[in-house]
mmCIF file of C-alpha atoms and ligand atoms in Angstrom:
data_model
loop_
_atom_site.group_PDB
_atom_site.id
_atom_site.type_symbol
_atom_site.label_atom_id
_atom_site.label_comp_id
_atom_site.label_asym_id
_atom_site.label_seq_id
_atom_site.Cartn_x
_atom_site.Cartn_y
_atom_site.Cartn_z
ATOM 1 C CA MET A 1 12.109 25.386 -26.228
ATOM 2 C CA GLU A 2 15.004 26.701 -28.322
ATOM 3 C CA GLN A 3 17.426 27.382 -25.456
ATOM 4 C CA LEU A 4 17.094 23.781 -24.270
ATOM 5 C CA LYS A 5 17.492 22.334 -27.761
ATOM 6 C CA ASN A 6 20.656 24.406 -28.292
ATOM 7 C CA LYS A 7 22.061 23.138 -25.013
ATOM 8 C CA ILE A 8 21.299 19.532 -26.008
ATOM 9 C CA MET A 9 22.941 20.076 -29.423
ATOM 10 C CA HIS A 10 26.094 21.564 -27.865
ATOM 11 C CA GLU A 11 26.496 19.462 -24.730
ATOM 12 C CA GLY A 12 24.396 16.305 -25.153
ATOM 13 C CA LYS A 13 26.265 13.059 -25.806
ATOM 14 C CA VAL A 14 24.586 10.286 -27.756
ATOM 15 C CA LEU A 15 25.577 7.089 -25.934
ATOM 16 C CA SER A 16 23.581 4.732 -28.167
ATOM 17 C CA ASP A 17 20.566 4.812 -30.492
ATOM 18 C CA THR A 18 18.354 5.067 -27.398
ATOM 19 C CA VAL A 19 20.297 6.899 -24.671
ATOM 20 C CA LEU A 20 21.166 10.590 -24.501
ATOM 21 C CA LYS A 21 23.602 11.791 -21.835
ATOM 22 C CA VAL A 22 23.034 15.319 -20.532
ATOM 23 C CA ASP A 23 25.015 15.262 -17.323
ATOM 24 C CA SER A 24 26.655 18.654 -17.905
ATOM 25 C CA PHE A 25 23.376 20.534 -17.267
ATOM 26 C CA LEU A 26 20.622 18.201 -15.994
ATOM 27 C CA ASN A 27 21.699 14.789 -14.669
ATOM 28 C CA HIS A 28 24.871 15.535 -12.696
ATOM 29 C CA GLN A 29 26.043 19.133 -13.005
ATOM 30 C CA ILE A 30 23.016 21.457 -13.131
ATOM 31 C CA ASP A 31 22.698 24.723 -15.068
ATOM 32 C CA PRO A 32 20.605 26.922 -12.735
ATOM 33 C CA GLU A 33 19.792 29.570 -15.348
ATOM 34 C CA LEU A 34 18.536 26.969 -17.794
ATOM 35 C CA MET A 35 16.538 25.302 -14.989
ATOM 36 C CA GLN A 36 15.005 28.697 -14.205
ATOM 37 C CA GLU A 37 13.881 29.122 -17.822
ATOM 38 C CA ILE A 38 12.561 25.549 -17.847
ATOM 39 C CA GLY A 39 10.578 26.237 -14.666
ATOM 40 C CA LYS A 40 9.176 29.437 -16.187
ATOM 41 C CA GLU A 41 8.129 27.575 -19.342
ATOM 42 C CA PHE A 42 6.333 24.802 -17.419
ATOM 43 C CA ALA A 43 4.613 27.436 -15.267
ATOM 44 C CA GLU A 44 3.390 29.309 -18.364
ATOM 45 C CA ARG A 45 2.059 26.146 -19.986
ATOM 46 C CA PHE A 46 0.152 25.064 -16.833
ATOM 47 C CA ARG A 47 -0.689 28.534 -15.490
ATOM 48 C CA THR A 48 -4.471 28.092 -15.886
ATOM 49 C CA SER A 49 -4.637 24.514 -14.538
ATOM 50 C CA ASN A 50 -5.038 25.516 -10.867
ATOM 51 C CA ILE A 51 -2.089 23.375 -9.803
ATOM 52 C CA THR A 52 -1.726 22.974 -6.031
ATOM 53 C CA LYS A 53 1.308 20.674 -6.003
ATOM 54 C CA ILE A 54 4.119 19.402 -8.175
ATOM 55 C CA LEU A 55 5.182 15.768 -7.935
ATOM 56 C CA SER A 56 8.531 14.594 -9.247
ATOM 57 C CA ILE A 57 10.928 11.711 -8.641
ATOM 58 C CA GLU A 58 14.463 11.731 -7.275
ATOM 59 C CA SER A 59 16.951 12.751 -8.309
ATOM 60 C CA SER A 60 17.026 14.409 -11.724
ATOM 61 C CA GLY A 61 13.390 15.544 -11.751
ATOM 62 C CA ILE A 62 13.933 17.680 -8.669
ATOM 63 C CA ALA A 63 15.752 20.671 -10.214
ATOM 64 C CA PRO A 64 13.201 21.420 -12.975
ATOM 65 C CA ALA A 65 10.327 20.632 -10.583
ATOM 66 C CA VAL A 66 11.557 23.084 -7.955
ATOM 67 C CA MET A 67 11.885 25.855 -10.531
ATOM 68 C CA ALA A 68 8.372 25.192 -11.828
ATOM 69 C CA GLY A 69 7.132 25.223 -8.226
ATOM 70 C CA LEU A 70 8.797 28.565 -7.677
ATOM 71 C CA TYR A 71 7.004 30.132 -10.665
ATOM 72 C CA LEU A 72 3.640 28.475 -9.934
ATOM 73 C CA GLY A 73 3.948 29.280 -6.222
ATOM 74 C CA VAL A 74 3.237 25.709 -5.073
ATOM 75 C CA PRO A 75 5.148 23.077 -3.027
ATOM 76 C CA VAL A 76 7.175 20.373 -4.722
ATOM 77 C CA ILE A 77 7.209 16.728 -3.584
ATOM 78 C CA PHE A 78 9.632 14.179 -4.911
ATOM 79 C CA ALA A 79 8.966 10.449 -4.763
ATOM 80 C CA ARG A 80 11.771 8.644 -2.971
ATOM 81 C CA LYS A 81 13.375 5.571 -4.430
ATOM 82 C CA ARG A 82 14.523 4.093 -1.152
ATOM 83 C CA LYS A 83 12.413 3.898 1.948
ATOM 84 C CA SER A 84 14.105 6.017 4.568
ATOM 85 C CA LEU A 85 13.785 5.157 8.254
ATOM 86 C CA THR A 86 12.034 8.430 8.871
ATOM 87 C CA LEU A 87 9.326 7.535 6.374
ATOM 88 C CA THR A 88 6.985 5.168 8.200
ATOM 89 C CA ASP A 89 3.954 3.235 7.029
ATOM 90 C CA ARG A 90 1.990 6.310 6.002
ATOM 91 C CA LEU A 91 3.157 5.926 2.406
ATOM 92 C CA TYR A 92 1.795 5.601 -1.073
ATOM 93 C CA SER A 93 4.098 3.298 -3.069
ATOM 94 C CA SER A 94 4.443 1.971 -6.568
ATOM 95 C CA SER A 95 6.986 -0.071 -8.564
ATOM 96 C CA VAL A 96 9.006 1.599 -11.312
ATOM 97 C CA TYR A 97 11.331 -0.180 -13.721
ATOM 98 C CA SER A 98 14.272 2.052 -14.595
ATOM 99 C CA PHE A 99 15.114 2.249 -18.297
ATOM 100 C CA THR A 100 18.686 3.435 -17.707
ATOM 101 C CA LYS A 101 19.531 1.338 -14.624
ATOM 102 C CA LYS A 102 17.650 -1.837 -15.678
ATOM 103 C CA GLU A 103 16.317 -2.354 -12.160
ATOM 104 C CA THR A 104 12.984 -2.022 -10.386
ATOM 105 C CA ASN A 105 12.632 0.550 -7.641
ATOM 106 C CA GLU A 106 9.852 0.856 -5.137
ATOM 107 C CA ILE A 107 8.987 4.570 -5.095
ATOM 108 C CA SER A 108 7.118 6.161 -2.237
ATOM 109 C CA VAL A 109 5.457 9.412 -1.185
ATOM 110 C CA SER A 110 4.254 10.292 2.297
ATOM 111 C CA LYS A 111 0.485 10.486 2.757
ATOM 112 C CA ASP A 112 1.113 13.726 4.667
ATOM 113 C CA PHE A 113 1.963 15.644 1.507
ATOM 114 C CA LEU A 114 -0.481 14.412 -1.123
ATOM 115 C CA VAL A 115 -4.203 14.625 -0.417
ATOM 116 C CA LYS A 116 -7.356 14.213 -2.452
ATOM 117 C CA GLU A 117 -7.909 17.973 -2.753
ATOM 118 C CA ASP A 118 -4.622 18.334 -4.666
ATOM 119 C CA VAL A 119 -4.370 19.164 -8.367
ATOM 120 C CA VAL A 120 -1.012 17.747 -9.359
ATOM 121 C CA LEU A 121 1.497 18.515 -12.091
ATOM 122 C CA LEU A 122 4.031 15.704 -12.665
ATOM 123 C CA ILE A 123 7.508 16.756 -13.742
ATOM 124 C CA ASP A 124 10.443 14.574 -14.776
ATOM 125 C CA ASP A 125 13.691 14.981 -16.671
ATOM 126 C CA PHE A 126 13.188 12.314 -19.380
ATOM 127 C CA LEU A 127 10.254 10.448 -20.850
ATOM 128 C CA ALA A 128 11.270 7.145 -22.460
ATOM 129 C CA ASN A 129 8.977 4.131 -21.978
ATOM 130 C CA GLY A 130 6.828 5.939 -19.436
ATOM 131 C CA GLN A 131 7.531 3.730 -16.415
ATOM 132 C CA ALA A 132 8.375 6.618 -14.094
ATOM 133 C CA VAL A 133 5.272 8.578 -15.130
ATOM 134 C CA HIS A 134 3.041 5.490 -14.774
ATOM 135 C CA GLY A 135 4.362 4.964 -11.222
ATOM 136 C CA LEU A 136 3.723 8.598 -10.303
ATOM 137 C CA VAL A 137 0.225 8.531 -11.857
ATOM 138 C CA ASN A 138 -0.486 5.416 -9.779
ATOM 139 C CA ILE A 139 0.508 7.287 -6.613
ATOM 140 C CA ILE A 140 -1.809 10.184 -7.520
ATOM 141 C CA GLU A 141 -4.631 7.670 -8.033
ATOM 142 C CA GLN A 142 -3.961 6.140 -4.604
ATOM 143 C CA ALA A 143 -4.210 9.617 -3.089
ATOM 144 C CA GLU A 144 -7.436 10.223 -5.098
ATOM 145 C CA ALA A 145 -5.897 13.530 -6.164
ATOM 146 C CA GLN A 146 -6.440 15.103 -9.594
ATOM 147 C CA LEU A 147 -3.776 14.918 -12.309
ATOM 148 C CA ALA A 148 -3.474 18.161 -14.292
ATOM 149 C CA GLY A 149 -0.773 16.943 -16.655
ATOM 150 C CA VAL A 150 2.825 15.937 -17.144
ATOM 151 C CA GLY A 151 5.784 18.243 -17.817
ATOM 152 C CA ILE A 152 8.863 16.606 -19.329
ATOM 153 C CA VAL A 153 12.204 18.256 -20.045
ATOM 154 C CA ILE A 154 13.327 15.814 -22.772
ATOM 155 C CA GLU A 155 10.969 13.315 -24.391
ATOM 156 C CA LYS A 156 12.345 10.576 -26.624
ATOM 157 C CA GLY A 157 9.554 10.455 -29.152
ATOM 158 C CA PHE A 158 10.770 7.178 -30.662
ATOM 159 C CA GLN A 159 10.008 5.323 -27.428
ATOM 160 C CA SER A 160 6.476 4.403 -26.411
ATOM 161 C CA GLY A 161 5.872 6.380 -23.194
ATOM 162 C CA GLY A 162 4.606 9.647 -24.703
ATOM 163 C CA THR A 163 2.052 7.983 -26.973
ATOM 164 C CA GLU A 164 0.804 5.659 -24.227
ATOM 165 C CA ILE A 165 0.306 8.472 -21.745
ATOM 166 C CA ARG A 166 -1.375 10.828 -24.269
ATOM 167 C CA ASP A 167 -3.625 7.945 -25.371
ATOM 168 C CA LYS A 168 -4.932 7.805 -21.801
ATOM 169 C CA GLY A 169 -6.105 11.403 -22.254
ATOM 170 C CA ILE A 170 -3.333 12.847 -20.075
ATOM 171 C CA ARG A 171 -1.874 16.191 -21.150
ATOM 172 C CA VAL A 172 1.888 15.906 -21.771
ATOM 173 C CA GLU A 173 4.031 19.000 -22.338
ATOM 174 C CA SER A 174 7.599 18.202 -23.396
ATOM 175 C CA LEU A 175 10.076 21.050 -23.817
ATOM 176 C CA ALA A 176 12.187 19.127 -26.338
ATOM 177 C CA ILE A 177 11.146 16.012 -28.230
ATOM 178 C CA VAL A 178 13.941 13.922 -29.719
ATOM 179 C CA ARG A 179 12.815 12.084 -32.841
ATOM 180 C CA SER A 180 16.007 10.069 -33.343
ATOM 181 C CA LEU A 181 19.460 9.425 -31.862
ATOM 182 C CA GLU A 182 20.592 7.266 -34.762
ATOM 183 C CA ASN A 183 24.158 7.558 -36.122
ATOM 184 C CA GLY A 184 25.214 9.545 -33.063
ATOM 185 C CA GLU A 185 23.064 12.500 -34.116
ATOM 186 C CA VAL A 186 20.254 14.232 -32.209
ATOM 187 C CA ILE A 187 17.236 14.991 -34.433
ATOM 188 C CA PHE A 188 14.353 16.917 -32.878
ATOM 189 C CA GLN A 189 10.685 16.648 -33.694
ATOM 190 C CA GLU A 190 9.239 19.893 -35.061
ATOM 191 C CA GLU A 191 6.034 19.968 -33.019
ATOM 192 C CA GLU A 192 6.340 20.062 -29.233
ATOM 193 C CA GLY A 193 3.746 19.018 -26.672
ATOM 194 C CA ASN A 194 0.226 18.318 -27.836
HETATM 195 P P1 5GP B 201 10.857 5.887 -18.490
HETATM 196 O O1 5GP B 201 10.406 5.602 -17.099
HETATM 197 O O2 5GP B 201 9.976 6.876 -19.213
HETATM 198 O O3 5GP B 201 11.105 4.639 -19.292
HETATM 199 O O4 5GP B 201 12.292 6.541 -18.355
HETATM 200 C C1 5GP B 201 12.399 7.769 -17.721
HETATM 201 C C2 5GP B 201 13.481 7.777 -16.680
HETATM 202 O O5 5GP B 201 14.646 7.083 -17.124
HETATM 203 C C3 5GP B 201 13.888 9.205 -16.415
HETATM 204 O O6 5GP B 201 13.511 9.534 -15.099
HETATM 205 C C4 5GP B 201 15.385 9.230 -16.597
HETATM 206 O O7 5GP B 201 15.989 9.280 -15.333
HETATM 207 C C5 5GP B 201 15.759 7.934 -17.233
HETATM 208 N N1 5GP B 201 16.077 8.034 -18.677
HETATM 209 C C6 5GP B 201 15.401 7.437 -19.694
HETATM 210 N N2 5GP B 201 16.000 7.644 -20.873
HETATM 211 C C7 5GP B 201 17.089 8.399 -20.612
HETATM 212 C C8 5GP B 201 18.125 8.946 -21.452
HETATM 213 O O8 5GP B 201 18.181 8.781 -22.683
HETATM 214 N N3 5GP B 201 19.078 9.680 -20.828
HETATM 215 C C9 5GP B 201 19.062 9.901 -19.484
HETATM 216 N N4 5GP B 201 20.047 10.656 -18.986
HETATM 217 N N5 5GP B 201 18.111 9.403 -18.671
HETATM 218 C C10 5GP B 201 17.131 8.652 -19.221
#
């Protein structure tokens, strides 16, 4: 997606050979117009998949997920990283190790919102080693729902998550795939998605 790649080129900050900071439009401040285009693009790519629900994870997956939900006309659920007092024992949960925070979070989704009749599209901001996606896939399995695919805003193609998830036969659509962050420079992969 050209508009996204341009934004990354102009505003992305390479923090190391493995970490890209995009807090001016995705991870802290949010660019609503770009999110709208991202939502439209995910909706177009999964238009024929009969999605009934989108599942994301707090906090940075929420903005692109909501926009995709708007264009697909389906509700959006986000997995919570902390158990709130209002969430009781009717929960699906899974453990997710955070690549950026170097800590393990227990993520949870209420059984009220994910049922076995659901066809689910997963959406997240980044795909690195695939821990977040694996945790969300595990929750979908617990619910016995169907996984239609995974929509990622920025995939880091040099980390293992994308290959591992595609090797399981799961459809992954990434709107920008970064091939390298070496020498402080963002290099994109030519082919997107699969
Ligand atoms: P994974 O679970 O695939 O290893 O990592 C994905 C999660 O880690 C994303 O939800 C995102 O929050 C965070 N993440 C991983 N790599 C980066 C990165 O380079 N930049 C930012 N801003 N977040 C990242």
